[in-house]
Amino acid sequence: MVKVEGTLEEMYELFRDARRLGSQAKRTGSSGKKVASKAKRPLNAWQKYVKANSKKFKYKSGAKKGQINLKAMSKSFKKRRNKK
């Protein structure tokens, strides 16, 4: 530990400079090189179907009102898949 003596104004001057240097070091350290992210995998058929039709299959009443009805959605998806 280092003992620092002086008036309050002197200490403010000393530590204000140190605070500025510390915050500048944090900013430059965090803005280093960007890490290349992995390429996103393409969506499969089910994910594309859910993304496109999630607003159509919603519970209209009851405890689950407003939530997506995945059971009905999967039935429709399976029927659609068998037709092709």
PDB file of N, CA, C and O in Angstrom:
ATOM      1  N   MET A   1       0.839  -1.182   0.000  1.00  0.00           N
ATOM      2  CA  MET A   1       0.000   0.000   0.000  1.00  0.00           C
ATOM      3  C   MET A   1       0.883   1.244   0.000  1.00  0.00           C
ATOM      4  O   MET A   1       1.900   1.285   0.671  1.00  0.00           O
ATOM      5  N   VAL A   2       0.420   2.224  -0.720  1.00  0.00           N
ATOM      6  CA  VAL A   2       1.119   3.497  -0.786  1.00  0.00           C
ATOM      7  C   VAL A   2       0.280   4.515  -0.047  1.00  0.00           C
ATOM      8  O   VAL A   2      -0.931   4.616  -0.250  1.00  0.00           O
ATOM      9  N   LYS A   3       0.952   5.269   0.805  1.00  0.00           N
ATOM     10  CA  LYS A   3       0.243   6.293   1.566  1.00  0.00           C
ATOM     11  C   LYS A   3       0.328   7.610   0.794  1.00  0.00           C
ATOM     12  O   LYS A   3       1.398   8.045   0.411  1.00  0.00           O
ATOM     13  N   VAL A   4      -0.821   8.227   0.560  1.00  0.00           N
ATOM     14  CA  VAL A   4      -0.880   9.478  -0.191  1.00  0.00           C
ATOM     15  C   VAL A   4      -1.326  10.569   0.760  1.00  0.00           C
ATOM     16  O   VAL A   4      -2.346  10.449   1.433  1.00  0.00           O
ATOM     17  N   GLU A   5      -0.539  11.631   0.809  1.00  0.00           N
ATOM     18  CA  GLU A   5      -0.886  12.757   1.677  1.00  0.00           C
ATOM     19  C   GLU A   5      -1.033  14.013   0.838  1.00  0.00           C
ATOM     20  O   GLU A   5      -0.361  14.174  -0.170  1.00  0.00           O
ATOM     21  N   GLY A   6      -1.900  14.891   1.264  1.00  0.00           N
ATOM     22  CA  GLY A   6      -2.083  16.153   0.577  1.00  0.00           C
ATOM     23  C   GLY A   6      -3.499  16.654   0.799  1.00  0.00           C
ATOM     24  O   GLY A   6      -4.307  16.016   1.471  1.00  0.00           O
ATOM     25  N   THR A   7      -3.764  17.803   0.208  1.00  0.00           N
ATOM     26  CA  THR A   7      -5.109  18.355   0.353  1.00  0.00           C
ATOM     27  C   THR A   7      -6.067  17.608  -0.575  1.00  0.00           C
ATOM     28  O   THR A   7      -5.653  16.881  -1.476  1.00  0.00           O
ATOM     29  N   LEU A   8      -7.307  17.843  -0.329  1.00  0.00           N
ATOM     30  CA  LEU A   8      -8.342  17.180  -1.124  1.00  0.00           C
ATOM     31  C   LEU A   8      -8.235  17.574  -2.596  1.00  0.00           C
ATOM     32  O   LEU A   8      -8.367  16.730  -3.493  1.00  0.00           O
ATOM     33  N   GLU A   9      -7.968  18.828  -2.860  1.00  0.00           N
ATOM     34  CA  GLU A   9      -7.852  19.313  -4.236  1.00  0.00           C
ATOM     35  C   GLU A   9      -6.661  18.676  -4.948  1.00  0.00           C
ATOM     36  O   GLU A   9      -6.752  18.284  -6.115  1.00  0.00           O
ATOM     37  N   GLU A  10      -5.548  18.497  -4.236  1.00  0.00           N
ATOM     38  CA  GLU A  10      -4.367  17.859  -4.825  1.00  0.00           C
ATOM     39  C   GLU A  10      -4.657  16.401  -5.173  1.00  0.00           C
ATOM     40  O   GLU A  10      -4.256  15.895  -6.213  1.00  0.00           O
ATOM     41  N   MET A  11      -5.397  15.743  -4.278  1.00  0.00           N
ATOM     42  CA  MET A  11      -5.728  14.337  -4.521  1.00  0.00           C
ATOM     43  C   MET A  11      -6.672  14.191  -5.715  1.00  0.00           C
ATOM     44  O   MET A  11      -6.527  13.275  -6.509  1.00  0.00           O
ATOM     45  N   TYR A  12      -7.625  15.101  -5.829  1.00  0.00           N
ATOM     46  CA  TYR A  12      -8.519  15.070  -6.976  1.00  0.00           C
ATOM     47  C   TYR A  12      -7.721  15.185  -8.274  1.00  0.00           C
ATOM     48  O   TYR A  12      -7.974  14.472  -9.237  1.00  0.00           O
ATOM     49  N   GLU A  13      -6.764  16.102  -8.295  1.00  0.00           N
ATOM     50  CA  GLU A  13      -5.939  16.273  -9.493  1.00  0.00           C
ATOM     51  C   GLU A  13      -5.149  15.009  -9.799  1.00  0.00           C
ATOM     52  O   GLU A  13      -5.086  14.575 -10.953  1.00  0.00           O
ATOM     53  N   LEU A  14      -4.581  14.396  -8.771  1.00  0.00           N
ATOM     54  CA  LEU A  14      -3.804  13.174  -8.979  1.00  0.00           C
ATOM     55  C   LEU A  14      -4.667  12.033  -9.509  1.00  0.00           C
ATOM     56  O   LEU A  14      -4.338  11.370 -10.487  1.00  0.00           O
ATOM     57  N   PHE A  15      -5.775  11.803  -8.868  1.00  0.00           N
ATOM     58  CA  PHE A  15      -6.586  10.634  -9.195  1.00  0.00           C
ATOM     59  C   PHE A  15      -7.480  10.836 -10.409  1.00  0.00           C
ATOM     60  O   PHE A  15      -7.868   9.883 -11.052  1.00  0.00           O
ATOM     61  N   ARG A  16      -7.793  12.073 -10.736  1.00  0.00           N
ATOM     62  CA  ARG A  16      -8.593  12.324 -11.928  1.00  0.00           C
ATOM     63  C   ARG A  16      -7.827  11.893 -13.173  1.00  0.00           C
ATOM     64  O   ARG A  16      -8.364  11.269 -14.072  1.00  0.00           O
ATOM     65  N   ASP A  17      -6.527  12.194 -13.219  1.00  0.00           N
ATOM     66  CA  ASP A  17      -5.692  11.788 -14.346  1.00  0.00           C
ATOM     67  C   ASP A  17      -5.606  10.264 -14.427  1.00  0.00           C
ATOM     68  O   ASP A  17      -5.687   9.682 -15.506  1.00  0.00           O
ATOM     69  N   ALA A  18      -5.467   9.628 -13.283  1.00  0.00           N
ATOM     70  CA  ALA A  18      -5.375   8.168 -13.263  1.00  0.00           C
ATOM     71  C   ALA A  18      -6.682   7.532 -13.725  1.00  0.00           C
ATOM     72  O   ALA A  18      -6.681   6.534 -14.441  1.00  0.00           O
ATOM     73  N   ARG A  19      -7.809   8.121 -13.352  1.00  0.00           N
ATOM     74  CA  ARG A  19      -9.108   7.598 -13.777  1.00  0.00           C
ATOM     75  C   ARG A  19      -9.263   7.699 -15.285  1.00  0.00           C
ATOM     76  O   ARG A  19      -9.733   6.791 -15.942  1.00  0.00           O
ATOM     77  N   ARG A  20      -8.854   8.847 -15.848  1.00  0.00           N
ATOM     78  CA  ARG A  20      -8.950   9.028 -17.297  1.00  0.00           C
ATOM     79  C   ARG A  20      -8.105   8.001 -18.029  1.00  0.00           C
ATOM     80  O   ARG A  20      -8.540   7.406 -18.999  1.00  0.00           O
ATOM     81  N   LEU A  21      -6.890   7.773 -17.563  1.00  0.00           N
ATOM     82  CA  LEU A  21      -6.013   6.804 -18.207  1.00  0.00           C
ATOM     83  C   LEU A  21      -6.591   5.401 -18.105  1.00  0.00           C
ATOM     84  O   LEU A  21      -6.523   4.614 -19.053  1.00  0.00           O
ATOM     85  N   GLY A  22      -7.165   5.081 -16.966  1.00  0.00           N
ATOM     86  CA  GLY A  22      -7.765   3.761 -16.783  1.00  0.00           C
ATOM     87  C   GLY A  22      -8.943   3.535 -17.696  1.00  0.00           C
ATOM     88  O   GLY A  22      -9.084   2.471 -18.304  1.00  0.00           O
ATOM     89  N   SER A  23      -9.813   4.530 -17.849  1.00  0.00           N
ATOM     90  CA  SER A  23     -10.988   4.365 -18.707  1.00  0.00           C
ATOM     91  C   SER A  23     -10.591   4.301 -20.176  1.00  0.00           C
ATOM     92  O   SER A  23     -11.211   3.600 -20.959  1.00  0.00           O
ATOM     93  N   GLN A  24      -9.532   5.014 -20.564  1.00  0.00           N
ATOM     94  CA  GLN A  24      -9.059   4.943 -21.940  1.00  0.00           C
ATOM     95  C   GLN A  24      -8.487   3.567 -22.239  1.00  0.00           C
ATOM     96  O   GLN A  24      -8.701   3.009 -23.311  1.00  0.00           O
ATOM     97  N   ALA A  25      -7.794   2.987 -21.267  1.00  0.00           N
ATOM     98  CA  ALA A  25      -7.220   1.655 -21.461  1.00  0.00           C
ATOM     99  C   ALA A  25      -8.325   0.620 -21.619  1.00  0.00           C
ATOM    100  O   ALA A  25      -8.219  -0.296 -22.432  1.00  0.00           O
ATOM    101  N   LYS A  26      -9.405   0.772 -20.864  1.00  0.00           N
ATOM    102  CA  LYS A  26     -10.522  -0.167 -20.980  1.00  0.00           C
ATOM    103  C   LYS A  26     -11.145  -0.079 -22.366  1.00  0.00           C
ATOM    104  O   LYS A  26     -11.472  -1.077 -22.978  1.00  0.00           O
ATOM    105  N   ARG A  27     -11.324   1.143 -22.867  1.00  0.00           N
ATOM    106  CA  ARG A  27     -11.945   1.318 -24.178  1.00  0.00           C
ATOM    107  C   ARG A  27     -11.092   0.718 -25.285  1.00  0.00           C
ATOM    108  O   ARG A  27     -11.583   0.031 -26.156  1.00  0.00           O
ATOM    109  N   THR A  28      -9.780   0.966 -25.260  1.00  0.00           N
ATOM    110  CA  THR A  28      -8.924   0.450 -26.323  1.00  0.00           C
ATOM    111  C   THR A  28      -8.781  -1.061 -26.227  1.00  0.00           C
ATOM    112  O   THR A  28      -8.684  -1.736 -27.237  1.00  0.00           O
ATOM    113  N   GLY A  29      -8.815  -1.611 -25.028  1.00  0.00           N
ATOM    114  CA  GLY A  29      -8.681  -3.055 -24.865  1.00  0.00           C
ATOM    115  C   GLY A  29      -9.886  -3.805 -25.379  1.00  0.00           C
ATOM    116  O   GLY A  29      -9.767  -4.863 -25.984  1.00  0.00           O
ATOM    117  N   SER A  30     -11.084  -3.266 -25.177  1.00  0.00           N
ATOM    118  CA  SER A  30     -12.298  -3.966 -25.590  1.00  0.00           C
ATOM    119  C   SER A  30     -12.540  -3.845 -27.089  1.00  0.00           C
ATOM    120  O   SER A  30     -13.229  -4.646 -27.672  1.00  0.00           O
ATOM    121  N   SER A  31     -11.988  -2.831 -27.726  1.00  0.00           N
ATOM    122  CA  SER A  31     -12.226  -2.654 -29.161  1.00  0.00           C
ATOM    123  C   SER A  31     -11.064  -3.220 -29.972  1.00  0.00           C
ATOM    124  O   SER A  31     -10.583  -2.604 -30.903  1.00  0.00           O
ATOM    125  N   GLY A  32     -10.643  -4.409 -29.619  1.00  0.00           N
ATOM    126  CA  GLY A  32      -9.556  -5.069 -30.333  1.00  0.00           C
ATOM    127  C   GLY A  32     -10.057  -5.686 -31.621  1.00  0.00           C
ATOM    128  O   GLY A  32     -11.060  -5.280 -32.193  1.00  0.00           O
ATOM    129  N   LYS A  33      -9.366  -6.705 -32.073  1.00  0.00           N
ATOM    130  CA  LYS A  33      -9.734  -7.357 -33.322  1.00  0.00           C
ATOM    131  C   LYS A  33     -11.061  -8.081 -33.183  1.00  0.00           C
ATOM    132  O   LYS A  33     -11.362  -8.658 -32.150  1.00  0.00           O
ATOM    133  N   LYS A  34     -11.833  -8.062 -34.241  1.00  0.00           N
ATOM    134  CA  LYS A  34     -13.111  -8.772 -34.234  1.00  0.00           C
ATOM    135  C   LYS A  34     -12.855 -10.244 -34.512  1.00  0.00           C
ATOM    136  O   LYS A  34     -12.064 -10.590 -35.387  1.00  0.00           O
ATOM    137  N   VAL A  35     -13.558 -11.083 -33.776  1.00  0.00           N
ATOM    138  CA  VAL A  35     -13.429 -12.516 -33.972  1.00  0.00           C
ATOM    139  C   VAL A  35     -14.438 -12.938 -35.025  1.00  0.00           C
ATOM    140  O   VAL A  35     -15.611 -12.583 -34.960  1.00  0.00           O
ATOM    141  N   ALA A  36     -13.982 -13.687 -36.006  1.00  0.00           N
ATOM    142  CA  ALA A  36     -14.870 -14.134 -37.073  1.00  0.00           C
ATOM    143  C   ALA A  36     -15.873 -15.131 -36.510  1.00  0.00           C
ATOM    144  O   ALA A  36     -15.508 -16.099 -35.859  1.00  0.00           O
ATOM    145  N   SER A  37     -17.162 -14.873 -36.740  1.00  0.00           N
ATOM    146  CA  SER A  37     -18.193 -15.768 -36.249  1.00  0.00           C
ATOM    147  C   SER A  37     -18.407 -16.893 -37.246  1.00  0.00           C
ATOM    148  O   SER A  37     -18.152 -16.748 -38.445  1.00  0.00           O
ATOM    149  N   LYS A  38     -18.888 -18.016 -36.742  1.00  0.00           N
ATOM    150  CA  LYS A  38     -19.159 -19.147 -37.618  1.00  0.00           C
ATOM    151  C   LYS A  38     -20.322 -18.803 -38.542  1.00  0.00           C
ATOM    152  O   LYS A  38     -21.220 -18.061 -38.176  1.00  0.00           O
ATOM    153  N   ALA A  39     -20.312 -19.385 -39.720  1.00  0.00           N
ATOM    154  CA  ALA A  39     -21.408 -19.169 -40.655  1.00  0.00           C
ATOM    155  C   ALA A  39     -22.663 -19.848 -40.107  1.00  0.00           C
ATOM    156  O   ALA A  39     -22.599 -20.952 -39.578  1.00  0.00           O
ATOM    157  N   LYS A  40     -23.792 -19.178 -40.226  1.00  0.00           N
ATOM    158  CA  LYS A  40     -25.044 -19.742 -39.723  1.00  0.00           C
ATOM    159  C   LYS A  40     -25.489 -20.877 -40.626  1.00  0.00           C
ATOM    160  O   LYS A  40     -25.397 -20.781 -41.852  1.00  0.00           O
ATOM    161  N   ARG A  41     -25.987 -21.937 -40.000  1.00  0.00           N
ATOM    162  CA  ARG A  41     -26.506 -23.055 -40.776  1.00  0.00           C
ATOM    163  C   ARG A  41     -27.853 -22.668 -41.377  1.00  0.00           C
ATOM    164  O   ARG A  41     -28.614 -21.925 -40.759  1.00  0.00           O
ATOM    165  N   PRO A  42     -28.156 -23.175 -42.548  1.00  0.00           N
ATOM    166  CA  PRO A  42     -29.467 -22.861 -43.145  1.00  0.00           C
ATOM    167  C   PRO A  42     -30.584 -23.532 -42.355  1.00  0.00           C
ATOM    168  O   PRO A  42     -30.388 -24.579 -41.736  1.00  0.00           O
ATOM    169  N   LEU A  43     -31.767 -22.924 -42.390  1.00  0.00           N
ATOM    170  CA  LEU A  43     -32.918 -23.479 -41.684  1.00  0.00           C
ATOM    171  C   LEU A  43     -33.403 -24.740 -42.394  1.00  0.00           C
ATOM    172  O   LEU A  43     -33.398 -24.816 -43.625  1.00  0.00           O
ATOM    173  N   ASN A  44     -33.853 -25.714 -41.598  1.00  0.00           N
ATOM    174  CA  ASN A  44     -34.432 -26.910 -42.211  1.00  0.00           C
ATOM    175  C   ASN A  44     -35.891 -26.627 -42.568  1.00  0.00           C
ATOM    176  O   ASN A  44     -36.421 -25.558 -42.280  1.00  0.00           O
ATOM    177  N   ALA A  45     -36.536 -27.614 -43.194  1.00  0.00           N
ATOM    178  CA  ALA A  45     -37.894 -27.409 -43.707  1.00  0.00           C
ATOM    179  C   ALA A  45     -38.879 -27.054 -42.594  1.00  0.00           C
ATOM    180  O   ALA A  45     -39.722 -26.158 -42.749  1.00  0.00           O
ATOM    181  N   TRP A  46     -38.790 -27.725 -41.442  1.00  0.00           N
ATOM    182  CA  TRP A  46     -39.709 -27.454 -40.325  1.00  0.00           C
ATOM    183  C   TRP A  46     -39.510 -26.044 -39.797  1.00  0.00           C
ATOM    184  O   TRP A  46     -40.480 -25.324 -39.541  1.00  0.00           O
ATOM    185  N   GLN A  47     -38.274 -25.624 -39.650  1.00  0.00           N
ATOM    186  CA  GLN A  47     -37.993 -24.282 -39.139  1.00  0.00           C
ATOM    187  C   GLN A  47     -38.508 -23.203 -40.089  1.00  0.00           C
ATOM    188  O   GLN A  47     -39.057 -22.197 -39.661  1.00  0.00           O
ATOM    189  N   LYS A  48     -38.360 -23.447 -41.391  1.00  0.00           N
ATOM    190  CA  LYS A  48     -38.887 -22.493 -42.377  1.00  0.00           C
ATOM    191  C   LYS A  48     -40.407 -22.422 -42.301  1.00  0.00           C
ATOM    192  O   LYS A  48     -40.995 -21.344 -42.380  1.00  0.00           O
ATOM    193  N   TYR A  49     -41.039 -23.586 -42.127  1.00  0.00           N
ATOM    194  CA  TYR A  49     -42.498 -23.650 -42.047  1.00  0.00           C
ATOM    195  C   TYR A  49     -43.013 -22.905 -40.813  1.00  0.00           C
ATOM    196  O   TYR A  49     -43.960 -22.126 -40.893  1.00  0.00           O
ATOM    197  N   VAL A  50     -42.365 -23.135 -39.678  1.00  0.00           N
ATOM    198  CA  VAL A  50     -42.775 -22.470 -38.433  1.00  0.00           C
ATOM    199  C   VAL A  50     -42.590 -20.966 -38.551  1.00  0.00           C
ATOM    200  O   VAL A  50     -43.449 -20.181 -38.155  1.00  0.00           O
ATOM    201  N   LYS A  51     -41.468 -20.556 -39.116  1.00  0.00           N
ATOM    202  CA  LYS A  51     -41.189 -19.131 -39.267  1.00  0.00           C
ATOM    203  C   LYS A  51     -42.240 -18.446 -40.137  1.00  0.00           C
ATOM    204  O   LYS A  51     -42.693 -17.342 -39.823  1.00  0.00           O
ATOM    205  N   ALA A  52     -42.673 -19.134 -41.199  1.00  0.00           N
ATOM    206  CA  ALA A  52     -43.627 -18.550 -42.132  1.00  0.00           C
ATOM    207  C   ALA A  52     -45.068 -18.591 -41.620  1.00  0.00           C
ATOM    208  O   ALA A  52     -45.861 -17.716 -41.938  1.00  0.00           O
ATOM    209  N   ASN A  53     -45.421 -19.632 -40.841  1.00  0.00           N
ATOM    210  CA  ASN A  53     -46.823 -19.843 -40.484  1.00  0.00           C
ATOM    211  C   ASN A  53     -47.130 -19.715 -38.990  1.00  0.00           C
ATOM    212  O   ASN A  53     -48.226 -20.065 -38.568  1.00  0.00           O
ATOM    213  N   SER A  54     -46.221 -19.215 -38.205  1.00  0.00           N
ATOM    214  CA  SER A  54     -46.431 -19.172 -36.756  1.00  0.00           C
ATOM    215  C   SER A  54     -47.594 -18.262 -36.350  1.00  0.00           C
ATOM    216  O   SER A  54     -48.209 -18.451 -35.305  1.00  0.00           O
ATOM    217  N   LYS A  55     -47.938 -17.291 -37.192  1.00  0.00           N
ATOM    218  CA  LYS A  55     -49.040 -16.389 -36.854  1.00  0.00           C
ATOM    219  C   LYS A  55     -50.403 -17.011 -37.166  1.00  0.00           C
ATOM    220  O   LYS A  55     -51.423 -16.592 -36.645  1.00  0.00           O
ATOM    221  N   LYS A  56     -50.417 -18.022 -38.032  1.00  0.00           N
ATOM    222  CA  LYS A  56     -51.682 -18.641 -38.446  1.00  0.00           C
ATOM    223  C   LYS A  56     -52.219 -19.638 -37.423  1.00  0.00           C
ATOM    224  O   LYS A  56     -53.412 -19.807 -37.303  1.00  0.00           O
ATOM    225  N   PHE A  57     -51.320 -20.341 -36.734  1.00  0.00           N
ATOM    226  CA  PHE A  57     -51.725 -21.404 -35.813  1.00  0.00           C
ATOM    227  C   PHE A  57     -51.615 -20.929 -34.371  1.00  0.00           C
ATOM    228  O   PHE A  57     -50.637 -21.210 -33.684  1.00  0.00           O
ATOM    229  N   LYS A  58     -52.610 -20.214 -33.910  1.00  0.00           N
ATOM    230  CA  LYS A  58     -52.608 -19.732 -32.524  1.00  0.00           C
ATOM    231  C   LYS A  58     -53.874 -20.194 -31.835  1.00  0.00           C
ATOM    232  O   LYS A  58     -54.923 -20.331 -32.457  1.00  0.00           O
ATOM    233  N   TYR A  59     -53.737 -20.456 -30.532  1.00  0.00           N
ATOM    234  CA  TYR A  59     -54.919 -20.792 -29.741  1.00  0.00           C
ATOM    235  C   TYR A  59     -55.803 -19.552 -29.674  1.00  0.00           C
ATOM    236  O   TYR A  59     -55.319 -18.438 -29.431  1.00  0.00           O
ATOM    237  N   LYS A  60     -57.097 -19.723 -29.866  1.00  0.00           N
ATOM    238  CA  LYS A  60     -58.019 -18.590 -29.880  1.00  0.00           C
ATOM    239  C   LYS A  60     -58.666 -18.327 -28.538  1.00  0.00           C
ATOM    240  O   LYS A  60     -59.138 -17.230 -28.273  1.00  0.00           O
ATOM    241  N   SER A  61     -58.721 -19.360 -27.681  1.00  0.00           N
ATOM    242  CA  SER A  61     -59.326 -19.174 -26.367  1.00  0.00           C
ATOM    243  C   SER A  61     -58.692 -20.150 -25.388  1.00  0.00           C
ATOM    244  O   SER A  61     -57.929 -21.030 -25.774  1.00  0.00           O
ATOM    245  N   GLY A  62     -59.012 -19.988 -24.121  1.00  0.00           N
ATOM    246  CA  GLY A  62     -58.499 -20.884 -23.094  1.00  0.00           C
ATOM    247  C   GLY A  62     -57.218 -20.370 -22.453  1.00  0.00           C
ATOM    248  O   GLY A  62     -56.815 -19.218 -22.658  1.00  0.00           O
ATOM    249  N   ALA A  63     -56.589 -21.245 -21.696  1.00  0.00           N
ATOM    250  CA  ALA A  63     -55.388 -20.855 -20.943  1.00  0.00           C
ATOM    251  C   ALA A  63     -54.213 -20.519 -21.858  1.00  0.00           C
ATOM    252  O   ALA A  63     -53.352 -19.719 -21.498  1.00  0.00           O
ATOM    253  N   LYS A  64     -54.184 -21.134 -23.041  1.00  0.00           N
ATOM    254  CA  LYS A  64     -53.058 -20.930 -23.962  1.00  0.00           C
ATOM    255  C   LYS A  64     -53.357 -19.891 -25.042  1.00  0.00           C
ATOM    256  O   LYS A  64     -52.655 -19.846 -26.056  1.00  0.00           O
ATOM    257  N   LYS A  65     -54.359 -19.062 -24.838  1.00  0.00           N
ATOM    258  CA  LYS A  65     -54.770 -18.081 -25.839  1.00  0.00           C
ATOM    259  C   LYS A  65     -53.580 -17.217 -26.273  1.00  0.00           C
ATOM    260  O   LYS A  65     -52.849 -16.677 -25.452  1.00  0.00           O
ATOM    261  N   GLY A  66     -53.394 -17.133 -27.593  1.00  0.00           N
ATOM    262  CA  GLY A  66     -52.322 -16.311 -28.144  1.00  0.00           C
ATOM    263  C   GLY A  66     -51.026 -17.066 -28.379  1.00  0.00           C
ATOM    264  O   GLY A  66     -50.148 -16.593 -29.091  1.00  0.00           O
ATOM    265  N   GLN A  67     -50.889 -18.270 -27.793  1.00  0.00           N
ATOM    266  CA  GLN A  67     -49.673 -19.058 -27.983  1.00  0.00           C
ATOM    267  C   GLN A  67     -49.782 -19.870 -29.266  1.00  0.00           C
ATOM    268  O   GLN A  67     -50.866 -20.133 -29.777  1.00  0.00           O
ATOM    269  N   ILE A  68     -48.645 -20.316 -29.786  1.00  0.00           N
ATOM    270  CA  ILE A  68     -48.619 -21.098 -31.012  1.00  0.00           C
ATOM    271  C   ILE A  68     -49.075 -22.519 -30.733  1.00  0.00           C
ATOM    272  O   ILE A  68     -48.628 -23.155 -29.785  1.00  0.00           O
ATOM    273  N   ASN A  69     -49.956 -23.029 -31.566  1.00  0.00           N
ATOM    274  CA  ASN A  69     -50.452 -24.401 -31.458  1.00  0.00           C
ATOM    275  C   ASN A  69     -49.551 -25.295 -32.316  1.00  0.00           C
ATOM    276  O   ASN A  69     -49.795 -25.523 -33.496  1.00  0.00           O
ATOM    277  N   LEU A  70     -48.486 -25.814 -31.701  1.00  0.00           N
ATOM    278  CA  LEU A  70     -47.515 -26.610 -32.441  1.00  0.00           C
ATOM    279  C   LEU A  70     -48.086 -27.952 -32.879  1.00  0.00           C
ATOM    280  O   LEU A  70     -47.669 -28.502 -33.889  1.00  0.00           O
ATOM    281  N   LYS A  71     -49.039 -28.483 -32.134  1.00  0.00           N
ATOM    282  CA  LYS A  71     -49.642 -29.768 -32.489  1.00  0.00           C
ATOM    283  C   LYS A  71     -50.363 -29.654 -33.828  1.00  0.00           C
ATOM    284  O   LYS A  71     -50.157 -30.455 -34.746  1.00  0.00           O
ATOM    285  N   ALA A  72     -51.208 -28.637 -33.972  1.00  0.00           N
ATOM    286  CA  ALA A  72     -51.933 -28.412 -35.217  1.00  0.00           C
ATOM    287  C   ALA A  72     -50.967 -28.063 -36.345  1.00  0.00           C
ATOM    288  O   ALA A  72     -51.137 -28.497 -37.495  1.00  0.00           O
ATOM    289  N   MET A  73     -49.951 -27.316 -36.001  1.00  0.00           N
ATOM    290  CA  MET A  73     -48.973 -26.914 -36.996  1.00  0.00           C
ATOM    291  C   MET A  73     -48.210 -28.126 -37.531  1.00  0.00           C
ATOM    292  O   MET A  73     -47.979 -28.246 -38.740  1.00  0.00           O
ATOM    293  N   SER A  74     -47.842 -29.054 -36.661  1.00  0.00           N
ATOM    294  CA  SER A  74     -47.092 -30.231 -37.102  1.00  0.00           C
ATOM    295  C   SER A  74     -47.967 -31.153 -37.952  1.00  0.00           C
ATOM    296  O   SER A  74     -47.492 -31.742 -38.921  1.00  0.00           O
ATOM    297  N   LYS A  75     -49.254 -31.266 -37.620  1.00  0.00           N
ATOM    298  CA  LYS A  75     -50.169 -32.068 -38.436  1.00  0.00           C
ATOM    299  C   LYS A  75     -50.234 -31.503 -39.846  1.00  0.00           C
ATOM    300  O   LYS A  75     -50.144 -32.241 -40.832  1.00  0.00           O
ATOM    301  N   SER A  76     -50.389 -30.202 -39.946  1.00  0.00           N
ATOM    302  CA  SER A  76     -50.475 -29.544 -41.243  1.00  0.00           C
ATOM    303  C   SER A  76     -49.168 -29.698 -42.016  1.00  0.00           C
ATOM    304  O   SER A  76     -49.176 -29.960 -43.223  1.00  0.00           O
ATOM    305  N   PHE A  77     -48.054 -29.591 -41.327  1.00  0.00           N
ATOM    306  CA  PHE A  77     -46.743 -29.722 -41.956  1.00  0.00           C
ATOM    307  C   PHE A  77     -46.555 -31.136 -42.507  1.00  0.00           C
ATOM    308  O   PHE A  77     -46.079 -31.317 -43.631  1.00  0.00           O
ATOM    309  N   LYS A  78     -46.945 -32.142 -41.727  1.00  0.00           N
ATOM    310  CA  LYS A  78     -46.796 -33.543 -42.153  1.00  0.00           C
ATOM    311  C   LYS A  78     -47.681 -33.836 -43.361  1.00  0.00           C
ATOM    312  O   LYS A  78     -47.270 -34.552 -44.279  1.00  0.00           O
ATOM    313  N   LYS A  79     -48.907 -33.293 -43.377  1.00  0.00           N
ATOM    314  CA  LYS A  79     -49.784 -33.480 -44.530  1.00  0.00           C
ATOM    315  C   LYS A  79     -49.170 -32.854 -45.781  1.00  0.00           C
ATOM    316  O   LYS A  79     -49.201 -33.416 -46.872  1.00  0.00           O
ATOM    317  N   ARG A  80     -48.635 -31.669 -45.606  1.00  0.00           N
ATOM    318  CA  ARG A  80     -48.028 -30.949 -46.715  1.00  0.00           C
ATOM    319  C   ARG A  80     -46.823 -31.709 -47.260  1.00  0.00           C
ATOM    320  O   ARG A  80     -46.599 -31.793 -48.451  1.00  0.00           O
ATOM    321  N   ARG A  81     -46.030 -32.294 -46.341  1.00  0.00           N
ATOM    322  CA  ARG A  81     -44.828 -33.031 -46.744  1.00  0.00           C
ATOM    323  C   ARG A  81     -45.195 -34.302 -47.517  1.00  0.00           C
ATOM    324  O   ARG A  81     -44.503 -34.692 -48.442  1.00  0.00           O
ATOM    325  N   ASN A  82     -46.282 -34.981 -47.121  1.00  0.00           N
ATOM    326  CA  ASN A  82     -46.684 -36.220 -47.786  1.00  0.00           C
ATOM    327  C   ASN A  82     -47.259 -35.983 -49.164  1.00  0.00           C
ATOM    328  O   ASN A  82     -47.243 -36.872 -50.008  1.00  0.00           O
ATOM    329  N   LYS A  83     -47.792 -34.799 -49.416  1.00  0.00           N
ATOM    330  CA  LYS A  83     -48.379 -34.487 -50.728  1.00  0.00           C
ATOM    331  C   LYS A  83     -47.292 -34.363 -51.787  1.00  0.00           C
ATOM    332  O   LYS A  83     -47.531 -34.633 -52.946  1.00  0.00           O
ATOM    333  N   LYS A  84     -46.107 -33.921 -51.399  1.00  0.00           N
ATOM    334  CA  LYS A  84     -45.037 -33.683 -52.375  1.00  0.00           C
ATOM    335  C   LYS A  84     -44.345 -34.948 -52.799  1.00  0.00           C
ATOM    336  O   LYS A  84     -44.289 -35.953 -52.329  1.00  0.00           O
TER     337      LYS A  84
END
